XYZ file of N, CA and C in Angstrom:
513
model
N -30.423 35.304 7.357
C -29.198 35.022 6.609
C -28.156 36.086 6.957
N -26.966 35.678 7.448
C -25.948 36.663 7.839
C -25.346 37.358 6.621
N -24.797 38.536 6.866
C -24.091 39.299 5.821
C -22.845 38.524 5.407
N -22.364 38.794 4.194
C -21.183 38.092 3.674
C -19.968 38.317 4.576
N -19.819 39.523 5.107
C -18.625 39.800 5.913
C -18.758 39.249 7.327
N -19.919 38.645 7.673
C -20.073 38.019 8.983
C -20.063 36.501 8.859
N -19.740 35.991 7.695
C -19.661 34.547 7.505
C -18.556 33.974 8.373
N -18.816 32.808 8.909
C -17.761 32.092 9.621
C -17.287 30.971 8.712
N -16.148 30.385 9.003
C -15.669 29.268 8.176
C -16.679 28.114 8.103
N -17.524 27.963 9.123
C -18.521 26.891 9.144
C -19.639 27.129 8.139
N -19.802 28.365 7.695
C -20.841 28.693 6.716
C -20.421 28.371 5.285
N -19.150 28.053 5.077
C -18.622 27.856 3.730
C -18.576 26.380 3.359
N -18.869 26.115 2.110
C -18.815 24.765 1.559
C -17.345 24.411 1.314
N -16.846 23.332 1.922
C -15.421 22.985 1.778
C -14.989 22.751 0.327
N -15.858 22.156 -0.471
C -15.506 21.899 -1.873
C -15.400 23.209 -2.650
N -16.371 24.103 -2.431
C -16.343 25.405 -3.118
C -15.139 26.222 -2.656
N -14.835 26.135 -1.370
C -13.688 26.851 -0.822
C -12.381 26.338 -1.431
N -12.250 25.014 -1.549
C -11.035 24.436 -2.144
C -10.903 24.851 -3.605
N -12.011 24.851 -4.329
C -12.000 25.264 -5.737
C -11.609 26.739 -5.865
N -12.189 27.577 -4.995
C -11.869 29.012 -5.000
C -10.395 29.232 -4.670
N -9.904 28.518 -3.660
C -8.504 28.661 -3.253
C -7.563 28.284 -4.402
N -7.858 27.189 -5.094
C -7.028 26.768 -6.218
C -7.051 27.826 -7.328
N -8.233 28.370 -7.613
C -8.352 29.382 -8.672
C -7.583 30.651 -8.304
N -7.725 31.092 -7.072
C -7.038 32.309 -6.621
C -5.525 32.137 -6.725
N -5.032 30.980 -6.351
C -3.590 30.750 -6.444
C -3.118 30.662 -7.896
N -3.949 30.119 -8.773
C -3.591 30.079 -10.202
C -3.540 31.479 -10.810
N -4.397 32.373 -10.323
C -4.481 33.719 -10.885
C -3.373 34.654 -10.403
N -2.604 34.228 -9.411
C -1.499 35.063 -8.939
C -0.445 35.190 -10.030
N 0.197 36.362 -10.083
C 1.254 36.557 -11.078
C 2.372 37.361 -10.421
N 3.362 36.629 -9.941
C 4.463 37.254 -9.214
C 5.225 38.262 -10.071
N 5.578 37.866 -11.299
C 6.401 38.748 -12.138
C 5.656 40.027 -12.522
N 4.374 39.927 -12.843
C 3.600 41.147 -13.148
C 3.481 42.025 -11.912
N 3.285 41.416 -10.762
C 3.229 42.179 -9.515
C 4.546 42.868 -9.219
N 5.642 42.151 -9.443
C 6.972 42.718 -9.218
C 7.236 43.889 -10.162
N 6.923 43.697 -11.436
C 7.146 44.761 -12.418
C 6.290 45.985 -12.098
N 5.025 45.751 -11.790
C 4.126 46.866 -11.472
C 4.549 47.563 -10.182
N 4.925 46.783 -9.182
C 5.363 47.359 -7.917
C 6.644 48.169 -8.059
N 7.596 47.641 -8.834
C 8.854 48.367 -9.055
C 8.589 49.660 -9.821
N 7.739 49.569 -10.834
C 7.389 50.778 -11.595
C 6.703 51.812 -10.716
N 5.775 51.353 -9.880
C 5.059 52.273 -8.989
C 6.006 52.893 -7.963
N 6.934 52.093 -7.441
C 7.909 52.623 -6.477
C 8.780 53.692 -7.132
N 9.156 53.476 -8.386
C 9.957 54.479 -9.113
C 9.146 55.742 -9.402
N 7.883 55.571 -9.769
C 7.012 56.739 -9.996
C 6.832 57.502 -8.686
N 6.617 56.774 -7.607
C 6.487 57.415 -6.296
C 7.755 58.145 -5.892
N 8.906 57.519 -6.155
C 10.193 58.166 -5.846
C 10.374 59.425 -6.685
N 9.982 59.358 -7.954
C 10.104 60.540 -8.830
C 9.211 61.672 -8.323
N 7.995 61.337 -7.898
C 7.095 62.357 -7.342
C 7.700 62.944 -6.066
N 8.282 62.083 -5.246
C 8.935 62.505 -4.000
C 10.045 63.510 -4.324
N 10.882 63.168 -5.286
C 11.996 64.040 -5.673
C 11.455 65.381 -6.167
N 10.482 65.339 -7.043
C 9.902 66.551 -7.617
C 9.338 67.461 -6.525
N 8.533 66.904 -5.640
C 7.927 67.706 -4.568
C 8.999 68.255 -3.633
N 9.970 67.421 -3.280
C 11.024 67.853 -2.362
C 11.887 68.957 -2.968
N 12.246 68.808 -4.230
C 13.103 69.802 -4.879
C 12.338 71.114 -5.089
N 11.080 71.029 -5.487
C 10.289 72.245 -5.710
C 10.043 72.995 -4.405
N 9.664 72.248 -3.350
C 9.333 72.905 -2.079
C 10.564 73.171 -1.212
N 11.691 72.520 -1.560
C 12.911 72.581 -0.740
C 12.640 72.111 0.685
N 11.704 71.176 0.791
C 11.292 70.662 2.084
C 10.895 69.200 1.912
N 11.382 68.354 2.788
C 11.008 66.942 2.723
C 9.689 66.737 3.454
N 8.717 66.237 2.721
C 7.397 65.987 3.282
C 7.290 64.495 3.540
N 7.238 64.122 4.809
C 7.239 62.715 5.198
C 6.089 61.909 4.637
N 4.966 62.574 4.419
C 3.812 61.837 3.911
C 4.030 61.339 2.481
N 5.053 61.817 1.806
C 5.379 61.284 0.483
C 5.709 59.797 0.601
N 6.307 59.402 1.716
C 6.629 57.991 1.942
C 5.360 57.151 1.990
N 4.328 57.687 2.624
C 3.051 56.980 2.698
C 2.489 56.794 1.286
N 2.598 57.828 0.468
C 2.134 57.741 -0.912
C 2.900 56.699 -1.704
N 4.211 56.623 -1.485
C 5.025 55.618 -2.174
C 4.542 54.219 -1.782
N 4.323 54.004 -0.493
C 3.859 52.688 -0.027
C 2.489 52.329 -0.570
N 1.594 53.275 -0.540
C 0.235 53.042 -1.025
C 0.240 52.753 -2.525
N 0.934 53.575 -3.283
C 1.006 53.396 -4.735
C 1.634 52.048 -5.101
N 2.693 51.697 -4.414
C 3.394 50.438 -4.674
C 2.512 49.240 -4.337
N 1.910 49.271 -3.156
C 1.049 48.164 -2.747
C -0.145 47.975 -3.672
N -0.785 49.075 -4.045
C -1.948 48.978 -4.924
C -1.575 48.475 -6.321
N -0.398 48.844 -6.813
C 0.051 48.345 -8.117
C 0.289 46.833 -8.055
N 0.886 46.378 -6.972
C 1.118 44.938 -6.814
C -0.214 44.207 -6.710
N -1.153 44.771 -5.960
C -2.481 44.163 -5.832
C -3.137 44.035 -7.200
N -3.116 45.104 -7.969
C -3.818 45.148 -9.252
C -3.222 44.185 -10.266
N -1.901 44.165 -10.355
C -1.255 43.374 -11.397
C -0.738 42.016 -10.929
N -0.496 41.867 -9.636
C -0.022 40.584 -9.121
C -1.158 39.674 -8.701
N -2.262 40.289 -8.248
C -3.462 39.543 -7.866
C -3.132 38.452 -6.854
N -2.233 38.744 -5.935
C -1.715 37.719 -5.045
C -2.349 37.656 -3.669
N -2.303 36.439 -3.114
C -2.765 36.213 -1.753
C -1.660 35.633 -0.871
N -0.578 35.179 -1.485
C 0.518 34.594 -0.716
C 1.342 35.680 -0.038
N 1.978 35.354 1.092
C 2.757 36.356 1.843
C 3.827 37.073 1.028
N 4.372 36.425 0.011
C 5.438 37.033 -0.779
C 4.992 38.346 -1.418
N 3.704 38.485 -1.719
C 3.206 39.718 -2.332
C 3.285 40.886 -1.341
N 2.961 40.626 -0.090
C 3.087 41.664 0.924
C 4.539 42.020 1.197
N 5.381 41.001 1.264
C 6.808 41.255 1.488
C 7.395 42.062 0.340
N 6.977 41.726 -0.882
C 7.422 42.477 -2.052
C 6.951 43.930 -1.942
N 5.703 44.133 -1.533
C 5.170 45.489 -1.385
C 5.949 46.304 -0.369
N 6.263 45.698 0.771
C 7.020 46.395 1.800
C 8.438 46.724 1.355
N 9.101 45.747 0.727
C 10.488 45.952 0.288
C 10.582 47.009 -0.813
N 9.688 46.916 -1.795
C 9.728 47.904 -2.883
C 9.352 49.300 -2.384
N 8.461 49.372 -1.413
C 8.102 50.672 -0.834
C 9.305 51.305 -0.145
N 10.040 50.497 0.600
C 11.246 51.005 1.259
C 12.263 51.476 0.213
N 12.450 50.694 -0.839
C 13.384 51.106 -1.894
C 12.936 52.409 -2.547
N 11.641 52.558 -2.777
C 11.121 53.804 -3.347
C 11.427 54.993 -2.449
N 11.263 54.795 -1.135
C 11.571 55.870 -0.183
C 13.059 56.208 -0.197
N 13.901 55.176 -0.203
C 15.349 55.409 -0.231
C 15.760 56.131 -1.510
N 15.204 55.720 -2.651
C 15.506 56.395 -3.917
C 15.052 57.854 -3.868
N 13.837 58.075 -3.363
C 13.322 59.440 -3.273
C 14.208 60.323 -2.422
N 14.585 59.828 -1.259
C 15.477 60.580 -0.376
C 16.838 60.803 -1.027
N 17.428 59.733 -1.521
C 18.774 59.803 -2.071
C 18.864 60.801 -3.222
N 17.964 60.693 -4.182
C 18.062 61.572 -5.351
C 17.638 63.008 -5.033
N 16.800 63.193 -4.021
C 16.499 64.565 -3.580
C 17.753 65.203 -2.995
N 18.425 64.464 -2.123
C 19.649 64.982 -1.521
C 20.703 65.226 -2.589
N 20.799 64.303 -3.532
C 21.777 64.440 -4.602
C 21.515 65.702 -5.428
N 20.256 65.994 -5.678
C 19.896 67.202 -6.430
C 20.334 68.452 -5.663
N 20.104 68.470 -4.351
C 20.508 69.632 -3.553
C 22.029 69.784 -3.530
N 22.739 68.668 -3.420
C 24.208 68.713 -3.430
C 24.706 69.204 -4.784
N 24.099 68.714 -5.865
C 24.546 69.122 -7.206
C 24.320 70.614 -7.428
N 23.228 71.137 -6.905
C 22.973 72.582 -7.038
C 23.987 73.386 -6.231
N 24.300 72.919 -5.032
C 25.254 73.637 -4.183
C 26.653 73.629 -4.790
N 26.993 72.557 -5.485
C 28.335 72.440 -6.082
C 28.364 72.864 -7.540
N 27.227 73.221 -8.082
C 27.122 73.673 -9.475
C 27.618 72.621 -10.481
N 27.224 71.380 -10.234
C 27.511 70.287 -11.166
C 26.214 69.519 -11.407
N 26.136 68.842 -12.515
C 24.948 68.065 -12.822
C 24.825 66.838 -11.936
N 23.613 66.377 -11.759
C 23.381 65.180 -10.946
C 24.094 63.980 -11.559
N 24.057 63.877 -12.895
C 24.735 62.770 -13.566
C 26.224 62.764 -13.303
N 26.848 63.929 -13.371
C 28.288 64.048 -13.105
C 28.578 63.668 -11.659
N 27.765 64.184 -10.761
C 27.939 63.887 -9.339
C 27.786 62.394 -9.080
N 26.767 61.796 -9.673
C 26.506 60.371 -9.487
C 27.634 59.520 -10.088
N 28.120 59.916 -11.261
C 29.196 59.165 -11.924
C 30.488 59.180 -11.111
N 30.705 60.242 -10.356
C 31.928 60.366 -9.560
C 31.744 59.991 -8.096
N 30.590 59.472 -7.765
C 30.281 59.120 -6.371
C 30.726 57.686 -6.097
N 31.678 57.488 -5.187
C 32.087 56.116 -4.861
C 30.965 55.416 -4.082
N 30.992 54.085 -4.035
C 29.932 53.364 -3.314
C 29.736 53.843 -1.872
N 30.825 54.143 -1.186
C 30.704 54.646 0.191
C 30.015 56.009 0.216
N 30.127 56.751 -0.881
C 29.481 58.057 -0.967
C 27.966 57.962 -0.957
N 27.442 56.876 -1.484
C 25.987 56.665 -1.469
C 25.496 56.620 -0.029
N 26.189 55.844 0.795
C 25.825 55.744 2.213
C 25.983 57.099 2.891
N 27.045 57.833 2.557
C 27.273 59.153 3.156
C 26.174 60.148 2.790
N 25.692 60.096 1.548
C 24.608 60.990 1.125
C 23.343 60.672 1.921
N 23.030 59.385 2.062
C 21.838 58.982 2.820
C 21.980 59.385 4.288
N 23.159 59.165 4.859
C 23.394 59.540 6.267
C 23.260 61.048 6.466
N 23.787 61.814 5.534
C 23.774 63.277 5.667
C 22.345 63.823 5.687
N 21.464 63.198 4.956
C 20.095 63.693 4.887
C 19.150 63.001 5.847
N 19.649 62.030 6.606
C 18.791 61.249 7.500
C 18.242 62.082 8.649
N 16.952 61.886 8.900
C 16.287 62.487 10.065
C 15.556 61.367 10.793
N 15.452 61.432 12.121
C 14.756 60.368 12.856
C 13.323 60.109 12.362
N 12.652 61.153 11.868
C 11.286 60.959 11.359
C 11.265 60.073 10.119
N 12.408 59.947 9.422
C 12.488 59.069 8.250
C 12.144 57.635 8.633
N 12.540 57.224 9.828
C 12.258 55.865 10.288
C 10.749 55.661 10.407
N 10.065 56.625 11.003
C 8.611 56.527 11.168
C 7.904 56.464 9.817
N 8.205 57.413 8.951
C 7.499 57.459 7.670
C 7.877 56.291 6.762
N 9.128 55.848 6.815
C 9.508 54.659 6.035
C 8.792 53.425 6.571
N 8.643 53.359 7.884
C 7.891 52.248 8.491
C 6.439 52.238 8.042
N 5.837 53.410 7.977
C 4.453 53.508 7.502
C 4.378 53.123 6.024
N 5.374 53.517 5.250
C 5.418 53.146 3.828
C 5.537 51.631 3.673
N 6.396 51.017 4.467
C 6.560 49.562 4.411
C 5.243 48.879 4.768
N 4.611 49.348 5.835
C 3.323 48.784 6.246
C 2.275 48.948 5.143
N 2.192 50.131 4.552
C 1.215 50.377 3.486
C 1.500 49.497 2.276
N 2.765 49.422 1.888
C 3.138 48.577 0.757
C 2.778 47.124 1.001
N 2.979 46.670 2.233
C 2.640 45.287 2.600
C 1.126 45.091 2.586
N 0.433 45.934 3.307
C -1.014 45.770 3.502
C -1.797 45.824 2.190
N -1.481 46.771 1.333
C -2.268 46.988 0.121
C -1.836 46.107 -1.053
N -0.836 45.254 -0.862
C -0.347 44.413 -1.951
C -1.212 43.178 -2.200
N -2.060 42.835 -1.248
C -2.827 41.594 -1.356
C -4.156 41.766 -2.078
N -4.520 40.727 -2.801
C -5.826 40.672 -3.454
C -6.912 40.743 -2.381
N -7.970 41.467 -2.686
C -9.102 41.573 -1.771
C -10.159 40.559 -2.206
N -10.606 39.757 -1.267
C -11.666 38.794 -1.547
C -12.994 39.528 -1.372
N -13.775 39.564 -2.433
C -15.035 40.315 -2.429
C -16.135 39.540 -1.730
N -17.110 40.261 -1.216
C -18.221 39.624 -0.511
C -19.007 38.689 -1.436
N -19.087 39.038 -2.736
C -19.791 38.162 -3.684
C -19.063 36.824 -3.817
N -17.731 36.890 -3.774
C -16.956 35.663 -3.871
C -17.191 34.782 -2.654
N -17.267 35.402 -1.482
C -17.563 34.649 -0.260
C -18.970 34.058 -0.302
N -19.923 34.856 -0.739
C -21.313 34.380 -0.839
C -21.423 33.168 -1.735
N -20.650 33.156 -2.819
C -20.705 32.037 -3.772
C -20.178 30.733 -3.142
N -19.457 30.840 -2.054
C -18.921 29.655 -1.389
C -19.791 29.192 -0.227
N -20.896 29.851 0.000
C -21.778 29.499 1.123
C -22.303 28.072 0.957
N -22.466 27.398 2.086
C -23.058 26.053 2.051
C -24.487 26.150 1.527
N -24.914 25.113 0.770
C -26.295 25.126 0.269
C -27.318 25.014 1.390
């Protein structure tokens, strides 16, 4: 008898597979996944800001953490298998990275100008947001943001367990 992870599609009962597929799709929850992913991306961005401001150094691996945290939150609460869950994970991970970078830079600018971040943000025109991001941009940001997007995408999907596959085996 082959291991569950070596099963081929021919080893599965079509009726059990159809029933499992219907159940898995019913159990998906886009809004819970979105809420959890957005919350995780914000928590990751806050951690990014904290570490960057304390160390006065941008650590690229924080982006990987944002992607991983975001993807795993979507997986846990969204329970999704459709592509939209991965796309949501990648997009929210990128937003978390942008927020982390932006507010870290904003904190450094506010300290240099001796004004609060809130005051600086309130007086920042929309074009200023782009200028802040451009000013702090480094080519390595592309690499680490790409890894964050990949992590957010990859880890956002529900994992099908070997027991679930075994239960679909042909009699």
